Coordinates of C-alpha atoms in Angstrom, one line a residue:
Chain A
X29 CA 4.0 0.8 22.0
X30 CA 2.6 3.9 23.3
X31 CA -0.2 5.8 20.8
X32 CA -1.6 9.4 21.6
X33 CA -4.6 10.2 19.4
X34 CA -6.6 13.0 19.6
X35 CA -5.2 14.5 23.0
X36 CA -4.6 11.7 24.9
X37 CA -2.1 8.7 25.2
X38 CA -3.8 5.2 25.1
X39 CA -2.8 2.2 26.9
X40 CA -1.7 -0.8 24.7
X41 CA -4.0 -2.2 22.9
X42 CA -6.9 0.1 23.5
X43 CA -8.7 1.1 20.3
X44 CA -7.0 4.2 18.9
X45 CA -8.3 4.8 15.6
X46 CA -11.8 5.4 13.8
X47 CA -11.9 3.5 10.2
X48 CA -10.8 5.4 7.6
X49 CA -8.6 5.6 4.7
X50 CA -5.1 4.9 6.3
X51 CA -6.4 1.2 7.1
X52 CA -8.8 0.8 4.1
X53 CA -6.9 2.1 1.5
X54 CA -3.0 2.5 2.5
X55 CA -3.9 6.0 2.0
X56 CA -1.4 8.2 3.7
X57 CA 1.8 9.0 4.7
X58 CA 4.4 8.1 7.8
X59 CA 8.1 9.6 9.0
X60 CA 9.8 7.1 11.8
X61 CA 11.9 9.8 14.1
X62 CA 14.9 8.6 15.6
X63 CA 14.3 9.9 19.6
X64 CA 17.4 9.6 21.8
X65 CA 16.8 10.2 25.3
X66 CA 13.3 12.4 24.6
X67 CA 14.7 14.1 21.8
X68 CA 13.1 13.9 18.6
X69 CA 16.7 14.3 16.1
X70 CA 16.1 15.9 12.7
X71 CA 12.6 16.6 13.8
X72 CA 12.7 19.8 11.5
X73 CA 13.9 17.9 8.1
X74 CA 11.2 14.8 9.1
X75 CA 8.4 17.9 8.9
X76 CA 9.6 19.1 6.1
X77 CA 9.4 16.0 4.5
X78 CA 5.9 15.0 5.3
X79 CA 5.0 18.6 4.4
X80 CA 6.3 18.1 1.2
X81 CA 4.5 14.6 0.7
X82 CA 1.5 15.2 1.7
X83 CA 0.8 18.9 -0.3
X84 CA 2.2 16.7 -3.3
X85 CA -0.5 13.8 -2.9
X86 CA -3.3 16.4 -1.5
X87 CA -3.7 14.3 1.6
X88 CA -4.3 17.0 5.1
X89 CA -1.7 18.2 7.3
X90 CA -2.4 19.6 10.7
X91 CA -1.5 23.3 10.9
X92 CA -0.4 22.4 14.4
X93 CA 1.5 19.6 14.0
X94 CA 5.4 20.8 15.6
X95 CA 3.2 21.6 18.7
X96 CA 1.0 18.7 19.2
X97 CA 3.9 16.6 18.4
X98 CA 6.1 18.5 21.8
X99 CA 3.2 18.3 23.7
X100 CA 3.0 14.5 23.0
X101 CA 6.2 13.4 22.5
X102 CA 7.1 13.4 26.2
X103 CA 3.8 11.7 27.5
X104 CA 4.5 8.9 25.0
X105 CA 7.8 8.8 26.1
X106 CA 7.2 8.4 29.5
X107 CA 4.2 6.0 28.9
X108 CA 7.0 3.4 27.2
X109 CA 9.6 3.5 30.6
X110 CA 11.4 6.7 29.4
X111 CA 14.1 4.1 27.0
X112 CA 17.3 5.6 26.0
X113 CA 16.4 5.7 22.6
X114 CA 12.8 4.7 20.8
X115 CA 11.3 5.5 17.5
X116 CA 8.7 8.1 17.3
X117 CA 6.4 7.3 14.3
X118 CA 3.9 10.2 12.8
X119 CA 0.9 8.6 10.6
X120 CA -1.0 10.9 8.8
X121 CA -4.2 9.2 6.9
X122 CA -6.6 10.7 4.2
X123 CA -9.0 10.5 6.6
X124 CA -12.5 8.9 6.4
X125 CA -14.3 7.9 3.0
X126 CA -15.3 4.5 1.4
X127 CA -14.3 4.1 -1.7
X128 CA -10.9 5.0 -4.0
X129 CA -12.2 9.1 -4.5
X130 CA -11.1 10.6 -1.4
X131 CA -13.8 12.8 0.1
X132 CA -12.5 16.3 1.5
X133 CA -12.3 15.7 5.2
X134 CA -9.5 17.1 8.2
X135 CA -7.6 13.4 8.0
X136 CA -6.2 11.3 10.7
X137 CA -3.4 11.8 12.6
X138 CA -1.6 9.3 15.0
X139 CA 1.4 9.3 16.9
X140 CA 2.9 6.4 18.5
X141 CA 6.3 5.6 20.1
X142 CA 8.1 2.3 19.9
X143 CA 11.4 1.6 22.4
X144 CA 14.6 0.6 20.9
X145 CA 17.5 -0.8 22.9
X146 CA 20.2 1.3 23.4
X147 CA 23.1 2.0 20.8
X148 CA 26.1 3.8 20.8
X149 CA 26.7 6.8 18.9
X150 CA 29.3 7.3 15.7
X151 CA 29.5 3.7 15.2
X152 CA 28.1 1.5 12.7
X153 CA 25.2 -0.5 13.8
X154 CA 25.7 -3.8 13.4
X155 CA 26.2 -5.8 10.0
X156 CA 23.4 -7.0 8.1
X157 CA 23.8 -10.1 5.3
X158 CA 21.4 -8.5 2.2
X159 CA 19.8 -10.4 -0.8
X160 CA 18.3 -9.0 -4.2
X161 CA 14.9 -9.6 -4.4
X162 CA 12.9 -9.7 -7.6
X163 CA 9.9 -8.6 -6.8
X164 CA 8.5 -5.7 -6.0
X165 CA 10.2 -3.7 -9.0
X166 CA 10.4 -0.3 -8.5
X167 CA 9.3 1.9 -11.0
X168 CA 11.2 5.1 -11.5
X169 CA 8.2 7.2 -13.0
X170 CA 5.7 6.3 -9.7
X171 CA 5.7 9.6 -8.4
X172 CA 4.3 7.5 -5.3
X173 CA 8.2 5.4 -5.2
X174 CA 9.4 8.8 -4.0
X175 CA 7.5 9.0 -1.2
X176 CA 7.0 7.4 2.1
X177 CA 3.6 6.0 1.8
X178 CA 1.7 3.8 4.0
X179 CA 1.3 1.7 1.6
X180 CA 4.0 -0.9 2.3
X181 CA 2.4 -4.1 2.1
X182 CA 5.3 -4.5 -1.3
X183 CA 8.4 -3.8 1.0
X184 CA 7.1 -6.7 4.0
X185 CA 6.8 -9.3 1.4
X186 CA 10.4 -8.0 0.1
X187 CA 11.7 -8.4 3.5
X188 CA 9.8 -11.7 4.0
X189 CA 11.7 -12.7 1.0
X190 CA 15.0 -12.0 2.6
X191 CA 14.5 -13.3 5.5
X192 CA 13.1 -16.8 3.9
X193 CA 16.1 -16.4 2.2
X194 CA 18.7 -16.1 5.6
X195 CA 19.5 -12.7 5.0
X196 CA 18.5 -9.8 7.1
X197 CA 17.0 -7.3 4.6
X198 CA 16.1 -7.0 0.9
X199 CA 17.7 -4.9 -1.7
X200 CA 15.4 -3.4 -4.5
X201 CA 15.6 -3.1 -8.1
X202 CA 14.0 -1.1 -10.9
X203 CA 12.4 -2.4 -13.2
X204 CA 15.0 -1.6 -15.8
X205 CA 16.9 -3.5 -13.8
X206 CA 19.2 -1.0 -11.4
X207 CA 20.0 -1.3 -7.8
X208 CA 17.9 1.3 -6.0
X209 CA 17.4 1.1 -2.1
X210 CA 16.7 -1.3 0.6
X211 CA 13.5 -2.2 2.0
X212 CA 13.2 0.4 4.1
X213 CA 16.7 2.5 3.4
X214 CA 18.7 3.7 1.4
X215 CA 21.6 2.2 -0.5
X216 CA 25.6 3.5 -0.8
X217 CA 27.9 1.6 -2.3
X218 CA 31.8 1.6 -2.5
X219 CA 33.3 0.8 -5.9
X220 CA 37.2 1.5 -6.0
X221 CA 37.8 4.9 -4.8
X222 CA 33.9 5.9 -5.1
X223 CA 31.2 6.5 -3.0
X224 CA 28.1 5.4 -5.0
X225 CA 24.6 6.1 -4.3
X226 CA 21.7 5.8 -6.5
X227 CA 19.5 8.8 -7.5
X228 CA 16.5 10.2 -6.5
X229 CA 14.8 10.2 -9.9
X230 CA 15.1 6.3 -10.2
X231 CA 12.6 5.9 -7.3
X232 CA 14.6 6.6 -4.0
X233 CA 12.8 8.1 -1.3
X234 CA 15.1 11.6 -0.3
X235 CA 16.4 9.7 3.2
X236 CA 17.4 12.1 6.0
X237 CA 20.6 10.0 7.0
X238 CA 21.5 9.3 3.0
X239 CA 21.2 13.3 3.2
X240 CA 23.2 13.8 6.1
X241 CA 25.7 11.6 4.7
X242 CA 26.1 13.7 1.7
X243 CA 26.6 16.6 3.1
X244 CA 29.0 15.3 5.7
X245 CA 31.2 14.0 2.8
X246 CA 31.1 17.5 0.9
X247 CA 31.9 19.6 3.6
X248 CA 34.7 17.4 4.1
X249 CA 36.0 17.6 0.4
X250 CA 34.9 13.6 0.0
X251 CA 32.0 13.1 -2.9
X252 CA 29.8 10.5 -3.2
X253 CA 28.5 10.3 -6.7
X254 CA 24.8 10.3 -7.5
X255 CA 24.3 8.0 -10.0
X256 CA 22.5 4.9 -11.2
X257 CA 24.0 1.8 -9.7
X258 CA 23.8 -1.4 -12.1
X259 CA 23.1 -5.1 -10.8
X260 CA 26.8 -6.0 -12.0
X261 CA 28.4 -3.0 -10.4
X262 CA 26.5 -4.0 -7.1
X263 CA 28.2 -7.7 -7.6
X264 CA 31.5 -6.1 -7.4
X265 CA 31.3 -3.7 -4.7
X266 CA 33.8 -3.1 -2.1
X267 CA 31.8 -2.2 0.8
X268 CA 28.1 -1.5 0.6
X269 CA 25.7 0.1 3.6
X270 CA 22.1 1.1 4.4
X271 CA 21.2 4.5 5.6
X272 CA 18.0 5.5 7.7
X273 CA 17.1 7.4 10.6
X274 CA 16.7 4.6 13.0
X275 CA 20.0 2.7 12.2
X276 CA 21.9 5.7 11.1
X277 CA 24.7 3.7 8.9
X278 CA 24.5 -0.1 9.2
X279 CA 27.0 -2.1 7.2
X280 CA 26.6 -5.0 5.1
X281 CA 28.0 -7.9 5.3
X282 CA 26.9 -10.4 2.6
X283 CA 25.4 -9.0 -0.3
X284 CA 24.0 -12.6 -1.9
X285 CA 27.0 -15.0 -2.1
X286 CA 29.6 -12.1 -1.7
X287 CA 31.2 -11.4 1.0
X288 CA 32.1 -7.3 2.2
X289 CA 33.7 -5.9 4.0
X290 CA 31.5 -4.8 7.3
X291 CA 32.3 -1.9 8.6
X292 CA 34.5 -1.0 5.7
X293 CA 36.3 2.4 5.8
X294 CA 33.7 4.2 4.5
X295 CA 30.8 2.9 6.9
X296 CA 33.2 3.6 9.9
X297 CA 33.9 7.4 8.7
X298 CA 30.1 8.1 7.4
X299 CA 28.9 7.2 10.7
X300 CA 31.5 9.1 12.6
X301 CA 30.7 12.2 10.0
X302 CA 27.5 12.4 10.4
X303 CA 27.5 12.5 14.3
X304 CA 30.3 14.9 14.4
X305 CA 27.8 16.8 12.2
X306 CA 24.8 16.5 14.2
X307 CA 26.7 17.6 17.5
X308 CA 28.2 20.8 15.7
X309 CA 25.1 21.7 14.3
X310 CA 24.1 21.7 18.3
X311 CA 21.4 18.7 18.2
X312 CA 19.0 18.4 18.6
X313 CA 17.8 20.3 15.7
Chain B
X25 CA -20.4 3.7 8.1
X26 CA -21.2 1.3 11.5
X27 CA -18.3 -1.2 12.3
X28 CA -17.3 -4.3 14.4
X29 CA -14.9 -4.9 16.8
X30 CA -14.4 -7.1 18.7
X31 CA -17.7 -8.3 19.6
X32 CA -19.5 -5.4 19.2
X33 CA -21.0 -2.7 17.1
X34 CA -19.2 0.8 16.9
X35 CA -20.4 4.4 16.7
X36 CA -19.4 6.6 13.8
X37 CA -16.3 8.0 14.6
X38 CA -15.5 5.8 17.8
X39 CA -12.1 4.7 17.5
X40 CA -12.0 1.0 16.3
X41 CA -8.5 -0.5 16.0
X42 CA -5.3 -0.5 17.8
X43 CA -2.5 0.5 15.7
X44 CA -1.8 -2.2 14.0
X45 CA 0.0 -3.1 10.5
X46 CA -2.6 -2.2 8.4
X47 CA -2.4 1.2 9.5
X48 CA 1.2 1.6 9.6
X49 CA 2.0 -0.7 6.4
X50 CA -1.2 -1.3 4.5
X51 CA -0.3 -4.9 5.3
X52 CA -2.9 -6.9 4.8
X53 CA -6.3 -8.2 2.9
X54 CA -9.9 -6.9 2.2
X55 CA -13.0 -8.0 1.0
X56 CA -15.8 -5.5 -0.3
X57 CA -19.1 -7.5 0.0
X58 CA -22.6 -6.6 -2.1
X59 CA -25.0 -6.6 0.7
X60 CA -28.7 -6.5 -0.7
X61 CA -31.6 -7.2 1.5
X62 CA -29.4 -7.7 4.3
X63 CA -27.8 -10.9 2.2
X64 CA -24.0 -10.5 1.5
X65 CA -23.7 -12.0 -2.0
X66 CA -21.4 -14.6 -3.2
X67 CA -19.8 -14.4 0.2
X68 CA -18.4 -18.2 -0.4
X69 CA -16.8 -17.1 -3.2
X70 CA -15.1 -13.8 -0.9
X71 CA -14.1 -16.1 1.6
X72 CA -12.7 -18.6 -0.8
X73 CA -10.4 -15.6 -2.5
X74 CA -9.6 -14.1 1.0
X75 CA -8.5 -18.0 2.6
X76 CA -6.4 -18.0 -0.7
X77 CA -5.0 -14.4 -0.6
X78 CA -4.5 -14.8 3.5
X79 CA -2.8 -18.3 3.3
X80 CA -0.5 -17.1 0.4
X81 CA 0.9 -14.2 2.2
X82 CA 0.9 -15.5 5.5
X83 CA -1.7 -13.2 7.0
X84 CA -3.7 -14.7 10.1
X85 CA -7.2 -15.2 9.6
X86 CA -9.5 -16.3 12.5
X87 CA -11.1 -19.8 11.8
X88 CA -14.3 -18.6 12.7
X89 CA -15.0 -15.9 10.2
X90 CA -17.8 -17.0 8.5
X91 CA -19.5 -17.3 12.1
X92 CA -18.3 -13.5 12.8
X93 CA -19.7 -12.4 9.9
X94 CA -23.5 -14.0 10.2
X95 CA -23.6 -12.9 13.8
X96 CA -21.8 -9.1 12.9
X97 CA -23.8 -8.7 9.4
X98 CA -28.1 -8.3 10.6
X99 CA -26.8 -5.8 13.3
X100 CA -24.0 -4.0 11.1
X101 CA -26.9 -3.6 8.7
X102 CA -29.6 -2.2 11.0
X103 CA -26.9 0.1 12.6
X104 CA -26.9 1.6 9.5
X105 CA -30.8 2.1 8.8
X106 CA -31.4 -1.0 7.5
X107 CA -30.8 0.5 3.5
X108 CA -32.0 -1.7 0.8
X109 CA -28.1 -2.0 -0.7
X110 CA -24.7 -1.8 1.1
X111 CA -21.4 -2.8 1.2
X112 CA -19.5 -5.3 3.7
X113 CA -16.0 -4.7 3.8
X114 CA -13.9 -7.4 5.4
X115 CA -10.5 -5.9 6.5
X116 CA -7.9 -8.6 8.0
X117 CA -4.6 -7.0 8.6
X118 CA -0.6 -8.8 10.0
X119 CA -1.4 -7.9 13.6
X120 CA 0.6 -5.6 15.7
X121 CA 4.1 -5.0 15.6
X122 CA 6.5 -2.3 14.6
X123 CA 8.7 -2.9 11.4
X124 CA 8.9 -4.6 8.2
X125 CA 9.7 -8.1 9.5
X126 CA 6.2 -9.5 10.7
X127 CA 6.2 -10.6 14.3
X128 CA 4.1 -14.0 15.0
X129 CA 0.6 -12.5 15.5
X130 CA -3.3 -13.6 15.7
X131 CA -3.9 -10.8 13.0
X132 CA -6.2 -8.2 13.2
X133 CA -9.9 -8.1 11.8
X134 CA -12.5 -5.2 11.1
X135 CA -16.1 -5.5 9.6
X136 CA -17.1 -2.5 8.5
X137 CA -20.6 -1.7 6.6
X138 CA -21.7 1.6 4.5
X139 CA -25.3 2.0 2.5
X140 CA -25.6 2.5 -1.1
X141 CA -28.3 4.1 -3.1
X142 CA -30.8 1.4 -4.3
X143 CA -30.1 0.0 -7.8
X144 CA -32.0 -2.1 -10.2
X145 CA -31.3 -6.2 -10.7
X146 CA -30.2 -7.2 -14.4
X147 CA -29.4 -3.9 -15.9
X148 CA -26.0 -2.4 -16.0
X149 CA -25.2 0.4 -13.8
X150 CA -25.2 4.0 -14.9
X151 CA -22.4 3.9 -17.5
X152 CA -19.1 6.2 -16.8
X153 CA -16.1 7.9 -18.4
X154 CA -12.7 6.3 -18.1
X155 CA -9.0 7.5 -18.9
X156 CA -6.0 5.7 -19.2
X157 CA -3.3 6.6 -16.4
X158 CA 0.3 6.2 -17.1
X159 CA 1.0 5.5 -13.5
X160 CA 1.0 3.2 -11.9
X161 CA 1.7 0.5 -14.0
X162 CA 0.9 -3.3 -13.0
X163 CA 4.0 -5.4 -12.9
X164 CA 2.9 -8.9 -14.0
X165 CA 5.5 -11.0 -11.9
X166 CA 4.6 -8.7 -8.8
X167 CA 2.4 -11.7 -6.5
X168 CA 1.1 -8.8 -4.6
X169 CA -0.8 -7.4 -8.1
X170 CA -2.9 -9.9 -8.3
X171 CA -4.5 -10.1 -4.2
X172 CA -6.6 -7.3 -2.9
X173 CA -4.0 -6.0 -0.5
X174 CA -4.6 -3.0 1.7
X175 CA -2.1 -1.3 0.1
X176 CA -4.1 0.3 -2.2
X177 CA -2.4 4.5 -2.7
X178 CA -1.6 3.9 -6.2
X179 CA -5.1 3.3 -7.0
X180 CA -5.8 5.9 -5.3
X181 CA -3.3 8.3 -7.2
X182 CA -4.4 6.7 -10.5
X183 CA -8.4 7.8 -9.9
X184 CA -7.5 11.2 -8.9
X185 CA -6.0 11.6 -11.7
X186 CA -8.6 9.9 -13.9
X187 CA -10.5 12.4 -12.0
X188 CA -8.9 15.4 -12.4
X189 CA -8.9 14.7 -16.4
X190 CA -13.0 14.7 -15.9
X191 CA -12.8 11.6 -16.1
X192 CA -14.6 8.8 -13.4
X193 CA -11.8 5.9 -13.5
X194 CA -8.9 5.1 -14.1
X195 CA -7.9 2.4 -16.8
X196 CA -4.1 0.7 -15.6
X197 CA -1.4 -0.6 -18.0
X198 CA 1.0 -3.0 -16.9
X199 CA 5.0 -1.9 -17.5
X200 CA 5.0 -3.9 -21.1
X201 CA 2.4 -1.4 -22.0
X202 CA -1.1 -3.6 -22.3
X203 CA -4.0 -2.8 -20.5
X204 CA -5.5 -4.9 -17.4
X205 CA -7.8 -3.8 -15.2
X206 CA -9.9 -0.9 -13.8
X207 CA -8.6 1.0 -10.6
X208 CA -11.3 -0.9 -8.9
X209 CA -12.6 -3.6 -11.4
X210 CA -12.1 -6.1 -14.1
X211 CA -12.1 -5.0 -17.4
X212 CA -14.2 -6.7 -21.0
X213 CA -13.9 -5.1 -24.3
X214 CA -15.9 -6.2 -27.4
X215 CA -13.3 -6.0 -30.4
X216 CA -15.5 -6.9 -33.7
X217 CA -17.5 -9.9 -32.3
X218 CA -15.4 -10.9 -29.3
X219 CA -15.6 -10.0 -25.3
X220 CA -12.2 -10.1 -24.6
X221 CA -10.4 -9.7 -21.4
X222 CA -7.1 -9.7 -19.8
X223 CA -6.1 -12.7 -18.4
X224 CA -5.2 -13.4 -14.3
X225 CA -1.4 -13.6 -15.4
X226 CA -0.7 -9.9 -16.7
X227 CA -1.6 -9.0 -12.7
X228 CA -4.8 -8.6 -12.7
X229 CA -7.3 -9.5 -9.4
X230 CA -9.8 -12.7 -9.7
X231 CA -12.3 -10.6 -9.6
X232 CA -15.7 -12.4 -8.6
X233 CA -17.9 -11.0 -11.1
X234 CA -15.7 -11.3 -13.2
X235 CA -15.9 -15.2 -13.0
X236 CA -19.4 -15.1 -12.9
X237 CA -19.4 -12.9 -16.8
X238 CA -16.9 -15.7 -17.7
X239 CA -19.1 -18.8 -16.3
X240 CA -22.4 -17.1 -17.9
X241 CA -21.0 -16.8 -20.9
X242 CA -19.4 -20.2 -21.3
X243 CA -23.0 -21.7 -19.8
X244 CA -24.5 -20.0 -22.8
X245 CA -22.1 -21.5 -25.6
X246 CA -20.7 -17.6 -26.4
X247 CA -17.0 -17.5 -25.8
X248 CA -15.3 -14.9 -23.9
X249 CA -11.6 -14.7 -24.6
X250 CA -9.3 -14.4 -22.1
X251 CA -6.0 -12.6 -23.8
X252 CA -3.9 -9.8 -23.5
X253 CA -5.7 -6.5 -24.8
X254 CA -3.0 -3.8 -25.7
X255 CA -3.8 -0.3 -26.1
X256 CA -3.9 0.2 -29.3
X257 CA -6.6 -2.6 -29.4
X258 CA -8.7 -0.5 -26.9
X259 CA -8.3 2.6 -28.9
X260 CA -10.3 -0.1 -31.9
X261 CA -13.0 -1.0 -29.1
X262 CA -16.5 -1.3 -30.4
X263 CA -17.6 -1.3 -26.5
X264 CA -15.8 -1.6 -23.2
X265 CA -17.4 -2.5 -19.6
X266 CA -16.3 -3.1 -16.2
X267 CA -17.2 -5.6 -13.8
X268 CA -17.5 -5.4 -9.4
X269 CA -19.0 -7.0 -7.0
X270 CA -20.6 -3.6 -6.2
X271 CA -21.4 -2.0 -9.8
X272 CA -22.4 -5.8 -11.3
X273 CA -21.5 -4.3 -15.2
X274 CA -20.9 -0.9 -15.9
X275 CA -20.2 0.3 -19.1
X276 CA -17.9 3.2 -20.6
X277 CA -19.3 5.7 -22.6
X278 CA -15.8 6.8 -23.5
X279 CA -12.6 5.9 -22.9
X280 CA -9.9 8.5 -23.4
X281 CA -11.6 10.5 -26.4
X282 CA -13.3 7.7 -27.7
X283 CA -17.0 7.3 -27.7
X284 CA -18.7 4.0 -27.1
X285 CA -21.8 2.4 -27.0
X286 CA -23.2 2.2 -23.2
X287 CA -24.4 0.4 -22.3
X288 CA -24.0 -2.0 -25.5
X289 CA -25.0 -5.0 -26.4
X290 CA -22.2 -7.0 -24.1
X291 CA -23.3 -5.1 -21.3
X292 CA -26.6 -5.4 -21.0
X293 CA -26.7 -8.6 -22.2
X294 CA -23.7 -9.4 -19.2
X295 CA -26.1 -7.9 -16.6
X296 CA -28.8 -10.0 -17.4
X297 CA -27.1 -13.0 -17.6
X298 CA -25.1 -12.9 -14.2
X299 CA -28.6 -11.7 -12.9
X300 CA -30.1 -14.6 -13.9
X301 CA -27.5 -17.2 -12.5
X302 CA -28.0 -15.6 -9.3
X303 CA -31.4 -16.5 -9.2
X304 CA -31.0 -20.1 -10.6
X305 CA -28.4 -21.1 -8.1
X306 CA -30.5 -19.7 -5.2
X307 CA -29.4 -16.8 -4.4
X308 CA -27.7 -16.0 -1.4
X309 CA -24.9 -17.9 -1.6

């Protein structure tokens, strides 16, 4: 991992952050950028995100941020071995303060860069066997579910869970009992004809890719319904998928005991959508 | 604040961890110490919860803590001006490593130290104003409610909102609708000639001085009943008080727009018993 903080990039290990709130507390917010050779993709949408988030929860924002983030990105990059593709992570803290009542200060900021191995593009990544965890239950009317908070010690022990349990990644539920999202993506499911995916107001966080993946299905006259996505529905499903911005669309294979279809038609043509997309609209945006 | 790391004592603002996952995840554990005199108090009983907490959730902790701590404590303590009161926060995080699936690690540790304003033995502290927060809401079968995880936003959203209604803290409600716990405490309420408070299994924290109401009480042949407290019960409260390692007892003047007694008879009496303990079984710890 390669970290720039305040100006410079750090080696390793080397100590990169003061104490404050985004340790203590969990008190901030991240976006994980896919980077593909350098380029940040859908840098624009993950600002606009984190924009959003953090006027929402009152925690600081540089004014500055698009430019430090240009001015660091290639250093970092270059400090990792220049990899085909990485993942570009922005934390932004609360800054310092003991205590739960945050104390009016500029916040942290840290950027850091993590090299992935190299995929292709407009395919699925690989299949991934799922399981439905019990615990953590999200609660639709957390205004915090909606937003991509550091505080994520919920969603490890959710994918510690899985992976205890064989599979790869967990699935979340409300706690009215609906399928929501995975641990850390979101959730489409096929049920007959339909492309289902749950709704933002049951605690979904607004994913770039599950956005992308929308709009690449209406502009091509195919919908994918918004709706809430029962446990029993989930049981029956087709074909189901994870959406995020490192993994783009990543099939599942085994959703507990069921076996899907993985890629299924739908993975396959979301995948090549949403690439077609991204080169028309001239990425990097 | 003054802070250790790795073997030594920190400026202010000098940075102090590499990224790690309690940054990026609020993955991990924390303890928050009373320091008075220079002694940290009851630090047996912080170590015991932490081993438990740590161990349960897989979270590396080094063997030799409780040496770190005696040699990291006199010169935390003078780097701070030697104050008469402080707080020793413990911090022990997953380690390094970029994801949700935890990578074998040897953890990561911080001690951190900040003074606090000089308070009286055996008396309550200065009692405050609480609300009851709609969100977030404990979930009772969540493991993760009832260990002092790093992951700690919600709290945070929940006293800026108790805040923001004039309020000083937050009361929480777990999603069947009874009430648990402060945003940062245990909670007692007196309903007609019973101390009531919510038991560990409706997600609420072990709180030490919480025990140590609970053993005081007990030693003294006065019962303190440990049952679910629902709201409408609260609203009914002749007195309500919480309990930290930091505050000792504080009582609530009000709670929503009801006034109480505070402190009340509970409380002080509370105080002075716990005080008294202290001193019979040698304090320090």
């Amino acid at each position: 991992m390669s970290v720039w903080w305040r100006g410079r990039v750090l080696a390793g290990d080397e100590p990169s952050l003061a104490i404050d709130r985004g340790l203590l507390l969990g008190d901030g917010l991240f976006e994980t950028v896919h980077v593909r050779d350098g380029v940040a993709e859908f840098l624009d949408r993950h600002m606009a995100r984190l924009r959003g988030s953090t006027s929402a929860l009152g925690v600081p924002l540089p004014a500055e941020l698009a430019t430090t983030i240009a001015e660091a990105l290639p250093r970092l990059v270059v400090a990792a071995g220049s990899p085909p593709r990485g993942a570009l992570r922005i934390t932004a803290t609360r800054g310092t303060g003991r205590g739960l009542a945050p104390t009016p200060t500029d916040g942290g900021l840290v950027l850091s860069f993590d090299a992935l191995p190299d995929a292709p593009r407009a395919e699925p990544a690989p299949a991934w066997d799922a399981t439905v965890v019990d615990v953590p239950r999200v609660d639709p009317r957390d205004p915090l579910a909606r937003h991509k908070v550091l505080s994520r010690m919920a969603r490890v022990e959710a994918r510690r869970t899985a992976l205890a349990a064989g599979a790869d990644v967990a699935l979340l539920v409300t706690i009215d009992g609906d399928v929501v999202e995975g641990d850390a993506a979101n959730l489409f499911v096929v049920l007959g004809r339909e492309i289902v995916t749950p709704p933002l107001d049951r605690g979904v966080l607004a994913g770039i890719t599950r956005a992308r993946c929308l709009e690449a299905a209406a502009r091509r006259g195919r919908t994918v319904v918004e709706r809430r996505v029962e446990l029993g529905e989930l049981a029956d499903a087709d074909e189901a998928l994870l959406t995020s911005s490192l993994d783009g669309v990543r099939p599942l294979r085994r959703v507990g005991a069921r076996s899907l279809a993985a890629p299924g038609e739908a993975a396959a043509w979301l995948a090549r959508c949403i690439d077609l997309d991204a080169r028309d609209d001239g990425r990097p945006e």
